[in-house]
Each structure stands twice: as structure tokens, then as C-alpha cells.
Short mmCIF file of C-alpha atoms in Angstrom, two decimals:
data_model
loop_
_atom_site.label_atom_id
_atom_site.label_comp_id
_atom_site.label_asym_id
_atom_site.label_seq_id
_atom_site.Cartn_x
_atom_site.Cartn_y
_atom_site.Cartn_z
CA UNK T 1 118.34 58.90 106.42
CA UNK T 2 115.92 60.74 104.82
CA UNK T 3 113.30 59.13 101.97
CA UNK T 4 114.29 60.40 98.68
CA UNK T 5 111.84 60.09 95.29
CA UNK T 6 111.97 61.31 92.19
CA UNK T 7 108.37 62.14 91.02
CA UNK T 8 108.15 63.75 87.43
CA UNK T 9 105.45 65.86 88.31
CA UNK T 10 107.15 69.19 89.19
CA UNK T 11 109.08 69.67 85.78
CA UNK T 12 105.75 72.34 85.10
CA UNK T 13 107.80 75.55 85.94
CA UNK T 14 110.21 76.93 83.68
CA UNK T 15 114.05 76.03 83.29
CA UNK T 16 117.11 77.23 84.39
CA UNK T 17 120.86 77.97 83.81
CA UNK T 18 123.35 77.58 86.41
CA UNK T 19 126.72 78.12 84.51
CA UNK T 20 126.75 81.74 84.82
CA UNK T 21 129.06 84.58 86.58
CA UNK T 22 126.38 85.85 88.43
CA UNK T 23 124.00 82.75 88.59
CA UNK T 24 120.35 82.99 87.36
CA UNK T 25 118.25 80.81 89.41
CA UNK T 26 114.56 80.04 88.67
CA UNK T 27 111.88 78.63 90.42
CA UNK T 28 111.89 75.35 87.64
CA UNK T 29 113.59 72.32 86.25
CA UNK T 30 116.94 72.69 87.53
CA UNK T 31 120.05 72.17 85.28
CA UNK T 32 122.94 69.82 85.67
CA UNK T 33 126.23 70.60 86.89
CA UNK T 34 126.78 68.20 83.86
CA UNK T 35 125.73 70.46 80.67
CA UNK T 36 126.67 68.14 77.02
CA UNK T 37 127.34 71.49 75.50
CA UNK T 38 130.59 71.68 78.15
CA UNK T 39 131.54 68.36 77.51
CA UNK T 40 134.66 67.85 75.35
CA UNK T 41 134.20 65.86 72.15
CA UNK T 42 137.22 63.50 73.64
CA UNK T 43 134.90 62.51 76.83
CA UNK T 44 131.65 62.42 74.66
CA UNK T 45 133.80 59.88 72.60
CA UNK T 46 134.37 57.88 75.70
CA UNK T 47 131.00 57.68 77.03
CA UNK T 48 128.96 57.33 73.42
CA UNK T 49 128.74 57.81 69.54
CA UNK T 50 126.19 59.96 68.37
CA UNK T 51 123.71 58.35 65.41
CA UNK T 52 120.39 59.51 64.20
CA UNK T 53 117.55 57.28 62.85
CA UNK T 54 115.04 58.22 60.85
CA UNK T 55 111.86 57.84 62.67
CA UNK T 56 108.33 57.64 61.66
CA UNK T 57 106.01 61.16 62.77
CA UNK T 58 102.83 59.11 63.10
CA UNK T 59 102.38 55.24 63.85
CA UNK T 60 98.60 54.96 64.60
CA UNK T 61 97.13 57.09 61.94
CA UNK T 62 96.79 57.27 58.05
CA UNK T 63 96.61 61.20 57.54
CA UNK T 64 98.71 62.99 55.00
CA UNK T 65 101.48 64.51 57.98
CA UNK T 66 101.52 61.35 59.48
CA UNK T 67 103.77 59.92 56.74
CA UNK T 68 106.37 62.38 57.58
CA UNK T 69 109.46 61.85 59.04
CA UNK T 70 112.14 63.32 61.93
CA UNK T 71 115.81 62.79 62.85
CA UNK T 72 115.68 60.88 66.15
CA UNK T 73 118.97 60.82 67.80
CA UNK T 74 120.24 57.92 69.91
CA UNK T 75 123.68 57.16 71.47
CA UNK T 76 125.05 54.14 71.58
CA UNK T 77 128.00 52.40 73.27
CA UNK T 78 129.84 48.94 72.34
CA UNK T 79 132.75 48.86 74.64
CA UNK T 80 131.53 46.28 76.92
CA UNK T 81 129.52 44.45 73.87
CA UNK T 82 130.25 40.68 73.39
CA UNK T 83 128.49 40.76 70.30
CA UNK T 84 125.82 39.48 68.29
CA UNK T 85 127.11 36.26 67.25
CA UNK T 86 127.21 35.55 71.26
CA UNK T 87 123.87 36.92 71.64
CA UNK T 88 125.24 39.50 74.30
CA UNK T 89 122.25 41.12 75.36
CA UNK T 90 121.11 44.96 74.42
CA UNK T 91 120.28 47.70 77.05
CA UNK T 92 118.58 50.27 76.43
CA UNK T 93 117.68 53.53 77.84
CA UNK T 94 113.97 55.12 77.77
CA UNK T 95 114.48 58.58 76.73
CA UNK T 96 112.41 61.37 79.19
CA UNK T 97 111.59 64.72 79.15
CA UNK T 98 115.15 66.30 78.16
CA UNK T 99 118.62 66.06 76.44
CA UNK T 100 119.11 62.49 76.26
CA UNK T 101 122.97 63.22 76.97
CA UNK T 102 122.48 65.10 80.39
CA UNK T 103 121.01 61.67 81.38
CA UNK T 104 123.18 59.21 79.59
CA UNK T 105 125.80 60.85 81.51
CA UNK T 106 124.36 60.78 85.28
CA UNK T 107 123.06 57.01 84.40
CA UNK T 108 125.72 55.17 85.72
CA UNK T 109 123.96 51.74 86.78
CA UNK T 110 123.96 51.13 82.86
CA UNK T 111 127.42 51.87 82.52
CA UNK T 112 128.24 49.77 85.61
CA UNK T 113 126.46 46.65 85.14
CA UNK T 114 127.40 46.12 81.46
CA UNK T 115 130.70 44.90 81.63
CA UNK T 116 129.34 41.77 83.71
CA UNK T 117 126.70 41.58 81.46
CA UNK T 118 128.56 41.93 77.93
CA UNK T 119 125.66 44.53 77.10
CA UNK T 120 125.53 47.14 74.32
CA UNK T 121 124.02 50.37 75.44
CA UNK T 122 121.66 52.30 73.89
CA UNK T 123 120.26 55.68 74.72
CA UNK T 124 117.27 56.97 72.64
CA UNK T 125 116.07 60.84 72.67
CA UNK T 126 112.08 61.12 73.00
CA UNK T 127 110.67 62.95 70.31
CA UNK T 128 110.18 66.77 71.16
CA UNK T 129 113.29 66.71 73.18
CA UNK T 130 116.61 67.54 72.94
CA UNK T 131 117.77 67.42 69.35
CA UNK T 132 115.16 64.97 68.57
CA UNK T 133 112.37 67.89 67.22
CA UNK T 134 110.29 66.71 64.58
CA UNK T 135 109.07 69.44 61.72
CA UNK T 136 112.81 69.81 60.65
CA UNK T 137 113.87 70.60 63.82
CA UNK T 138 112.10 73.93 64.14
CA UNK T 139 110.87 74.04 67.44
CA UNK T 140 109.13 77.28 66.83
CA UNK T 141 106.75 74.68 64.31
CA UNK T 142 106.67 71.53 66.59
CA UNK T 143 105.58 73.77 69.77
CA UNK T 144 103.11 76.14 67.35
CA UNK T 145 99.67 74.37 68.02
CA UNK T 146 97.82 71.32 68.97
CA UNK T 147 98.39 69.81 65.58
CA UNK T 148 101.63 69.44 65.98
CA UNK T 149 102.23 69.03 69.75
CA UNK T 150 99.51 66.71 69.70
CA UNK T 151 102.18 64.09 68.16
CA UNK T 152 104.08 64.68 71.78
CA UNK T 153 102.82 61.72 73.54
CA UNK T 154 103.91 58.62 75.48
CA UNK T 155 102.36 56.09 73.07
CA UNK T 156 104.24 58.00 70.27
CA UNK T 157 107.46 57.59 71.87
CA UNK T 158 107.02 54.18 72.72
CA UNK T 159 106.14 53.15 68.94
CA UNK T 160 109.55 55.14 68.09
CA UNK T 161 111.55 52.93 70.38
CA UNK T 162 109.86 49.90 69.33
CA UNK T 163 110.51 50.75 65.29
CA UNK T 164 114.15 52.12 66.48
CA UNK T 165 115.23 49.17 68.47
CA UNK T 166 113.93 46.13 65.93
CA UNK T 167 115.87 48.09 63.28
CA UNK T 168 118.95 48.58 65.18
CA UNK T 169 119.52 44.68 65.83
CA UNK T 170 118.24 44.02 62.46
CA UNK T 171 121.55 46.31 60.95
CA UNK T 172 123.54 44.78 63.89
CA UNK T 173 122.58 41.16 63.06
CA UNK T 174 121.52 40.69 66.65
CA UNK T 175 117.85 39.30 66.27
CA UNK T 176 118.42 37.34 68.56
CA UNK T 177 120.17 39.64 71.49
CA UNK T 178 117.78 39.68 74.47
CA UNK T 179 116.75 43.48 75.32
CA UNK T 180 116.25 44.93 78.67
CA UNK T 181 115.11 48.53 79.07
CA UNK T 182 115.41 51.13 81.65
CA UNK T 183 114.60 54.82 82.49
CA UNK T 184 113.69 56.73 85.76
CA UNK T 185 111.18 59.17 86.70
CA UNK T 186 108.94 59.56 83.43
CA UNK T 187 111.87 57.29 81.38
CA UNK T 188 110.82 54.31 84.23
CA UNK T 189 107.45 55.30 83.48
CA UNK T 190 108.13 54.69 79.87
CA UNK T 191 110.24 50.93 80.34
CA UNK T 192 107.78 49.63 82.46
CA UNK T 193 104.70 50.53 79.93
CA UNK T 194 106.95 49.36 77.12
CA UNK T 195 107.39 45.90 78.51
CA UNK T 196 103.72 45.62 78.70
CA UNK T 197 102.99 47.30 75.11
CA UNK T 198 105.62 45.46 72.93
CA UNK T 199 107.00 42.22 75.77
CA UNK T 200 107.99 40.83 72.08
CA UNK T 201 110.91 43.18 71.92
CA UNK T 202 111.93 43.26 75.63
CA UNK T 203 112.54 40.43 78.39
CA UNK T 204 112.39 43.31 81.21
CA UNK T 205 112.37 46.57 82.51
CA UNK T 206 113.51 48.28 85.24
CA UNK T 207 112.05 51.39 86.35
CA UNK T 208 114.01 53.40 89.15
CA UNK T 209 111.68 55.94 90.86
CA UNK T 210 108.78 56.24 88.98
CA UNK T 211 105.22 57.13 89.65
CA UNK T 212 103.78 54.01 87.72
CA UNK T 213 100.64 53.94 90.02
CA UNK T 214 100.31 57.85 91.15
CA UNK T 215 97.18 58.10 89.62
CA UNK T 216 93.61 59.22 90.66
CA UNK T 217 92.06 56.25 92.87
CA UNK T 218 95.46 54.75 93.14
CA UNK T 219 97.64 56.52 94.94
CA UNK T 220 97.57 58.96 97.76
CA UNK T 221 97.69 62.48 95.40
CA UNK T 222 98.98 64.30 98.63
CA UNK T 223 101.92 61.06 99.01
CA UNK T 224 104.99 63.18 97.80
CA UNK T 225 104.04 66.43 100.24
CA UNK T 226 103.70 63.56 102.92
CA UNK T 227 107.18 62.03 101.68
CA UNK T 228 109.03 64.98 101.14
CA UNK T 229 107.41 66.46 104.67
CA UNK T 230 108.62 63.25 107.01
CA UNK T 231 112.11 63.80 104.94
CA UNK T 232 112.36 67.10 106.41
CA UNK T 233 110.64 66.48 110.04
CA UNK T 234 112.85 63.44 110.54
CA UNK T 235 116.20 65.43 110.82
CA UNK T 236 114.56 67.97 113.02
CA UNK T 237 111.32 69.16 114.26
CA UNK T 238 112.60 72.78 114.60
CA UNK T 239 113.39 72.12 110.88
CA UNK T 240 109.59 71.25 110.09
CA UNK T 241 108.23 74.12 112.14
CA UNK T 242 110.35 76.94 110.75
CA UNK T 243 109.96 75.99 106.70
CA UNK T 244 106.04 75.88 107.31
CA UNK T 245 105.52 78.60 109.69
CA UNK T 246 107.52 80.25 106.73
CA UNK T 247 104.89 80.75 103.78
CA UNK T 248 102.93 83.15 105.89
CA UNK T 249 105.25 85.17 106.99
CA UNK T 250 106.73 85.88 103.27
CA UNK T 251 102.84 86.72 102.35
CA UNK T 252 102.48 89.34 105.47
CA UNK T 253 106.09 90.49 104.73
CA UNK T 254 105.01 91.10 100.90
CA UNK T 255 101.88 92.83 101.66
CA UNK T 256 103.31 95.08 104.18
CA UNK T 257 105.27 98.77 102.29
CA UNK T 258 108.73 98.11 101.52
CA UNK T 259 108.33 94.39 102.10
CA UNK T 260 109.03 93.27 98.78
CA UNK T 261 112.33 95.10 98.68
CA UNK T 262 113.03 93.55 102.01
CA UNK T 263 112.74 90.38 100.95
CA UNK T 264 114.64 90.90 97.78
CA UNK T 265 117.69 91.71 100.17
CA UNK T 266 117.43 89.39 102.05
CA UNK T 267 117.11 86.30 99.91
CA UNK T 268 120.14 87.79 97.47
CA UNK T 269 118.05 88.73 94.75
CA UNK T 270 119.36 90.06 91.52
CA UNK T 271 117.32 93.36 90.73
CA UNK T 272 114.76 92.03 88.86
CA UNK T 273 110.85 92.13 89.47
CA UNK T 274 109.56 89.78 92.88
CA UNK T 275 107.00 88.73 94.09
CA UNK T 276 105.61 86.46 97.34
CA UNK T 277 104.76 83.72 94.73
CA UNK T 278 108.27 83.64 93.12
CA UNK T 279 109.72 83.74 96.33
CA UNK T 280 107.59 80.80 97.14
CA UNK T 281 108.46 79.00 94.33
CA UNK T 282 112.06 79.43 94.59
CA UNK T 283 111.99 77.98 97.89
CA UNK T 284 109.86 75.27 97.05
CA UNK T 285 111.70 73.91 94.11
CA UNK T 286 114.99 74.28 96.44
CA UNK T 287 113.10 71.96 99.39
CA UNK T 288 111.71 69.75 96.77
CA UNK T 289 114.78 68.60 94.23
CA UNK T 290 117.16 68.73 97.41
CA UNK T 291 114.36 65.67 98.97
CA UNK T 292 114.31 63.97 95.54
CA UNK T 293 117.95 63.85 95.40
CA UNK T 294 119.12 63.30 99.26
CA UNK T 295 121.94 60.93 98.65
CA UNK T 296 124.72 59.63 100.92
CA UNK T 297 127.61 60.87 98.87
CA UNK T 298 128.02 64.30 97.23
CA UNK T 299 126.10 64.81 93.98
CA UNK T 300 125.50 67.19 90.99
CA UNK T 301 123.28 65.60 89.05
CA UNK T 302 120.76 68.42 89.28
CA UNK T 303 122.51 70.54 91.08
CA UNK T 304 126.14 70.10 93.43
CA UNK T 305 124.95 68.96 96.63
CA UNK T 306 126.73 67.60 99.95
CA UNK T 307 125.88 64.18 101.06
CA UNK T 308 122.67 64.03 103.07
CA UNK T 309 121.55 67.60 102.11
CA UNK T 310 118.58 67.79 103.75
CA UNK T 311 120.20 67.24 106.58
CA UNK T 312 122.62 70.21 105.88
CA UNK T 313 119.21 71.91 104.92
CA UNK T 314 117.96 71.75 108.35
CA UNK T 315 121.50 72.71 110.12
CA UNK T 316 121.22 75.74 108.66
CA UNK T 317 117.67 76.35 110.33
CA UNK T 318 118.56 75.10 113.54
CA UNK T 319 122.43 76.18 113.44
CA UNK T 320 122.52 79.77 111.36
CA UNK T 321 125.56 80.93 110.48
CA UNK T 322 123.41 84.08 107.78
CA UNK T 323 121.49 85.29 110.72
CA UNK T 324 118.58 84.51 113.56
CA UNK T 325 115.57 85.69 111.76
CA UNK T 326 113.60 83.50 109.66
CA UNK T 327 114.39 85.06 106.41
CA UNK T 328 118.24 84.47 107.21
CA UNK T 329 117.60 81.11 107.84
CA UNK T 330 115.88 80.32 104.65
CA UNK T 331 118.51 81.56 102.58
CA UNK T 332 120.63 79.76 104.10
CA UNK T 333 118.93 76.57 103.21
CA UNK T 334 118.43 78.57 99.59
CA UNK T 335 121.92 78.70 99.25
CA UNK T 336 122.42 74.81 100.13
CA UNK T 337 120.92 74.05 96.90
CA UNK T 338 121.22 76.92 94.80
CA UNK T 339 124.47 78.04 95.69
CA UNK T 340 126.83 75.17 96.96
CA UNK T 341 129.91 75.94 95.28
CA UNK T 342 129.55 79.76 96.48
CA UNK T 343 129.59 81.02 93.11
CA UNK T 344 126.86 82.79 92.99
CA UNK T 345 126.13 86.72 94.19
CA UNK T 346 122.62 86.77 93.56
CA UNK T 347 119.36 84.76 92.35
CA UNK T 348 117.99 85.13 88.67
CA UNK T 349 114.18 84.52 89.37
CA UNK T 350 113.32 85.40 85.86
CA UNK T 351 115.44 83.14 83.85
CA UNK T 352 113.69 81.36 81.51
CA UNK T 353 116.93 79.37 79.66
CA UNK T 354 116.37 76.04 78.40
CA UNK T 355 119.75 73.96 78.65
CA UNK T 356 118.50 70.58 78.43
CA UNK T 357 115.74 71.21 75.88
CA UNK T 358 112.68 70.47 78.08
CA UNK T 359 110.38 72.92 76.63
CA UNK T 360 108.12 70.03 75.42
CA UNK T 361 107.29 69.11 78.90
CA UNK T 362 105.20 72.51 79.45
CA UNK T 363 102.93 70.58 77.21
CA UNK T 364 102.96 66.86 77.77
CA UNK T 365 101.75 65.98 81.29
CA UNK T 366 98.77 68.14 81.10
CA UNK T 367 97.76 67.02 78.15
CA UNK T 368 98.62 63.17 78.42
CA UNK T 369 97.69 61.95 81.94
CA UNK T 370 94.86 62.09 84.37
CA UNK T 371 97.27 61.67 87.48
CA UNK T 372 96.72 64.28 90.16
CA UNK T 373 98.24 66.08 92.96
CA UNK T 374 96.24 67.58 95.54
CA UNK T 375 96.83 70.57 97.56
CA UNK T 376 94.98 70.90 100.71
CA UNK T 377 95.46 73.45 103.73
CA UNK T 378 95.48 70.30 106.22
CA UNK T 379 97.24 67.90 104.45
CA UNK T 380 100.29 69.72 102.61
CA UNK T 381 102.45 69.38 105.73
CA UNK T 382 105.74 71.76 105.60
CA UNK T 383 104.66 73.59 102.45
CA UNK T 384 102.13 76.19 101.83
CA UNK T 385 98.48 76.09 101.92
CA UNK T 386 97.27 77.09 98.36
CA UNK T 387 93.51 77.51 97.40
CA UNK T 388 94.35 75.10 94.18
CA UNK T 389 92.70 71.99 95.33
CA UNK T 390 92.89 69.97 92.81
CA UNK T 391 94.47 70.04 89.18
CA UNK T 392 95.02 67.79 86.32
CA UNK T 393 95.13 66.97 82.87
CA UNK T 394 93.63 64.52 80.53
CA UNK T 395 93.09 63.16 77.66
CA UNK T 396 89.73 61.41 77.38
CA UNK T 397 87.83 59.30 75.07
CA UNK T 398 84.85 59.83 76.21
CA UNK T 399 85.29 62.25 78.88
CA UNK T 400 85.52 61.32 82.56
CA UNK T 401 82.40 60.17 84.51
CA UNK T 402 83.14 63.06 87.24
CA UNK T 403 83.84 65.38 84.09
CA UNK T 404 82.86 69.10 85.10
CA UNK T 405 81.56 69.94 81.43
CA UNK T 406 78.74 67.83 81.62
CA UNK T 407 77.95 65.60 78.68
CA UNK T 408 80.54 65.71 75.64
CA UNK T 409 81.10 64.03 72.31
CA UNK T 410 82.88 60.22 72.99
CA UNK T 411 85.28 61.86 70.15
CA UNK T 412 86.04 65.45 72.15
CA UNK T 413 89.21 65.65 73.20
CA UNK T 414 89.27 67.34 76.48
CA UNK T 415 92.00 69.10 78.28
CA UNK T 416 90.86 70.07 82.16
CA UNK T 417 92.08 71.68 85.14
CA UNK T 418 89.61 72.34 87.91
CA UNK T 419 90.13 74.80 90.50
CA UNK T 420 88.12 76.04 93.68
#
């Protein structure tokens, strides 16, 4: 069975809609099968109630915006709760980069667990995301500048779900509940730095799937090609050898007249403007989310899948039923991902929808972290040699010691990407 992980770094393209006659497909963040805006109000009920909390813009500064406020929604469930006067315990979710519904409703460890446990669930938005949009929920104001985006960060949120959480068992008259967090991806990221940052407000966290350690000097920054490579090569070396002999051919297919439109046919593409680099992307996103979510059973969570799709994946390479050439081949392991139910009569590459409110995350990991990825032409394994070598983004007080901009205030805040 293939190796499946859920790494938050490739949320950088743009989004995508998938609930649409004629679906529109992008190379980005794909959408849930599961949109909240589908849901009936009779299964929201079920699942959650839907509260706001008035949450502090600034914690760690004294300026004049900093005393401003936002409307931070969270949703909470007491079904299961045994209550304070038991001192049940609380669980609570780590909001990520997104609708905090779309993953209160494919978190269903949470839901599972806290009968046993007598738990109260709580699910808290990050700020920036979702509904959760600070500046009076004008987006067009809290994405404007620096000055405002720069209150997007991780220490941010986790000051908003410390001040959130010690007033919510304050109201409930559960001081004395025992909290646990979670989150996965980014949100695992996020419990597992809050138990450090505040352990006087949680007794645990459990982080499913997250890169707590993929940074620079730490971790491998070509691990997830490796992972999502052997994922790929272990159902089939045919498999392996057809996906990377691939890129190439889609370059000397673009370049050559007519080639575009040849490709455009034969991938399904709506008529829209191409390129080898969309292409590319399309593909890649398809390879990459299918790894990250290779589960045993069927799934939709972001996007419906057959059990062990990678393994379908490579069937389709090594058993076409869309044709012999490569091109054929590839859309049928396209159409795998993008395309299960067989709704779809051609791919959107230009959609640019935001379903799930993400648009905050264009921002946040290039400006927050120094982690890396690294691209090599020896060491991507199935996917594409690229001349980016190595990118990242920072924050830095005072600026790295292999900074490329030579010798900078110990105040400069520095944003860097370097390329060869």
C-alpha cells in the first residue's frame, strides 16, 4: 500500500470549483466533494452550532489598530458532552488554512472518539479564513497590503485560540475541563506548537500529518518528491517510467506548431488559453493530492476517489482503456482524480474560484516560515526537472546567516526567494 502524507506546502497555486456542469479544474487547492454552502441547515444542525467570538486583532503589540477587533467564528458541538460539573474534557480543533466547516466535516476521529470520551467539540476558524476576516470582513481590506496581512500569522492565531478557549470554559463554567487539541497538515502544525506555547491551557495535542520538522537542516527538503515518487514506483515500475519520461515530451510537444492545440485535445481541455506549464501543473497537482490522500476505502474529502487510487492511477498507464500513446494515458490518470464521477466534459485550467476561502494562504507560508523544498534535476524522481532550485520564505529578525542581501538591519523584515 502506498505511503500517503499530507504536507501543507502545495496549497501555493490557486483554487478550484468542482460543482459545475462542465467542471473547471485548476492546477491548485482542490475543493471538497463536501462544500458547507451545499449543506442543508438540518445536517449543519446535526454536526455543529455556529457562534462567533469576538477576538482581539493584535496580542503582542500596543499600536492604535492593534486594539481592534474581528468576528471569529467557531463551531461547537455538545452532544456527547458530560459536562462541566463532571469535568468532561474539551476537544478542540486547530483551525488551518480554509473554511473551518469543510474540515469539521471530513474530521471524523473527533466525532468518533468523543462519545467514549464525554468530550465537547470545538472547531475554531483561523483568522483570514473562511468567515473569520478581520477589517469587517472585507477581504478586499484584510488582503490590501502588508499592514494588514501582516496580522496573518501562526503566532496570531495561536494567541486567538488561547484568548477563545479560556473564555469559552470560563462562560461554560468548565475551568476545570482538561483540553486536548488537534489539527492536521498546517492545523497539526498549529496543536503541536500550541501545546508548547500555552501547555497551561492544554494537556495534549495530536497532530495527524504534519510537517512539524520539514524545515531547512532538519528534514530532507526533497522527502515528499522521494515519498510521493516510491508511492507511485511501488505499484509499478512502468507506472514510474511513463509519468517521468512524461514532462519532456509535453515541453517538445508544446514547442513543436500545432502542439499546443494537440495537447488541448487530448487532455479534454475546455477552450481556454494553455500552456506546457499549466499542463504540467494540472498533472502535478492530480499525482500529488491523489498520493496525499491514497486511502483504503473510497474518499471525497478533496476530491471522490476509489480506494487505493494510486493504484488505479497506475492501471490506467499500464492497462489503457483512452488510448496507447502517452498523452492518452495521462488523461486517463487525469481523469482518476479530476473526473471520477464522469461528470465532467472538459478541464477549466483557468479557474480561479475560491470555495473554501483560502485566499489568505497565497500569503502566509511565504511570508511566515523558512521551511524549504528543493527541486533538483537528479533528485525530483517521477516529476519534472525545473531550474527553481531552491525557494522559500521568511521572516527574520535579523536576517539569516546565509542571507543573499548581505548585511541588513536586525529590525528589517525580509521576505526571500532565491532562484538559479
Amino acid at each position: 500500500m502506498a505511503t500517503s502524507f499530507a504536507f501543507l506546502w502545495f496549497s501555493f497555486f490557486t483554487l478550484l470549483s468542482s460543482t459545475v456542469s462542465i467542471a473547471k479544474i485548476t492546477p491548485g487547492f482542490p475543493s471538497s466533494i463536501i462544500r458547507p454552502e451545499k449543506l442543508s441547515h438540518t445536517t449543519k444542525n446535526q454536526l455543529y452550532k455556529q457562534k462567533y467570538f469576538t477576538q482581539i486583532l493584535d496580542h503582542f503589540n500596543f499600536n492604535p489598530q492593534s486594539y481592534q477587533t474581528f468576528q471569529q467564528r467557531y463551531l461547537i458541538n455538545d452532544t456527547f458532552w458530560g459536562g462541566a460539573h463532571k469535568n468532561a474534557p474539551i476537544f478542540v480543533y486547530m483551525g488551518n488554512e480554509g473554511d473551518v466547516e469543510w474540515f469539521t466535516q471530513n474530521t471524523g476521529f473527533m466525532f468518533e472518539t468523543a462519545p467514549h470520551f464525554k468530550a465537547l467539540l470545538i472547531f475554531i476558524e483561523h483568522r483570514f479564513y473562511g468567515k473569520s476576516i478581520p477589517f469587517g470582513g472585507n477581504k478586499d481590506v484584510a488582503y490590501s497590503n502588508s499592514s494588514t496581512h501582516g496580522y496573518l500569522s501562526s503566532t496570531q492565531a495561536l494567541a486567538d485560540y488561547a484568548t477563545l478557549i479560556i473564555d469559552l470554559k470560563k462562560n461554560l463554567s468548565a475551568t476545570d475541563s482538561p483540553v486536548v487539541v488537534f489539527g492536521g497538515s498546517y492545523g497539526g502544525m498549529l496543536a503541536a506548537w500550541f501545546r508548547l506555547k500555552y501547555p497551561h491551557i492544554t494537556i495534549g495535542a495530536l497532530a495527524s500529518s504534519s510537517p512539524i520538522l520539514h524545515f531547512e537542516n532538519i528534514t530532507s527538503p526533497y522527502i515528499f518528491y522521494s515519498i510521493i515518487t516510491k508511492d507511485f514506483r511501488s505499484e509499478s515500475e512502468n507506472c514510474y517510467k511513463v509519468i517521468k519520461g512524461s514532462w519532456q515530451q509535453i515541453e517538445d510537444k508544446a514547442k513543436q506548431p500545432g502542439g499546443l492545440e494537440t495537447l488541448r485535445k487530448s487532455f479534454r481541455i475546455c477552450k481556454n488559453y494553455i500552456s506546457a506549464s499549466s499542463i504540467e501543473n494540472w498533472l502535478y497537482t492530480a499525482y500529488t493530492y491523489t498520493a496525499m490522500t491514497d486511502y483504503p476505502t473510497p474518499s471525497n474529502f478533496l476530491s471522490p476517489l476509489p480506494a487505493y487510487p494510486v493504484k488505479q492511477m497506475c492501471k490506467a498507464i499500464d492497462n489503457p482503456t483512452t488510448g496507447n500513446d502517452t498523452f492518452a494515458k495521462l488523461y486517463g490518470v487525469a481523469n482518476i482524480y479530476y473526473n471520477y464521477s464522469g461528470s465532467a466534459t472538459c478541464f477549466d485550467l483557468d479557474d480561479d474560484s475560491d470555495p473554501h476561502g483560502l485566499e489568505g494562504w497565497n500569503w502566509q507560508p511565504i511570508s511566515a516560515w523558512a521551511g524549504c523544498l528543493r527541486r533538483s534535476r537528479s533528485r525530483l524522481g517521477v516529476f519534472e526537472p525545473l531550474i527553481l532550485a531552491w525557494g522559500g520564505g521568511a521572516v527574520v529578525f535579523p536576517f539569516s546567516a546565509r542571507g543573499d542581501f548581505g548585511s541588513v538591519s536586525n529590525t528589517f523584515l525580509t521576505l526571500f526567494a532565491v532562484f538559479v
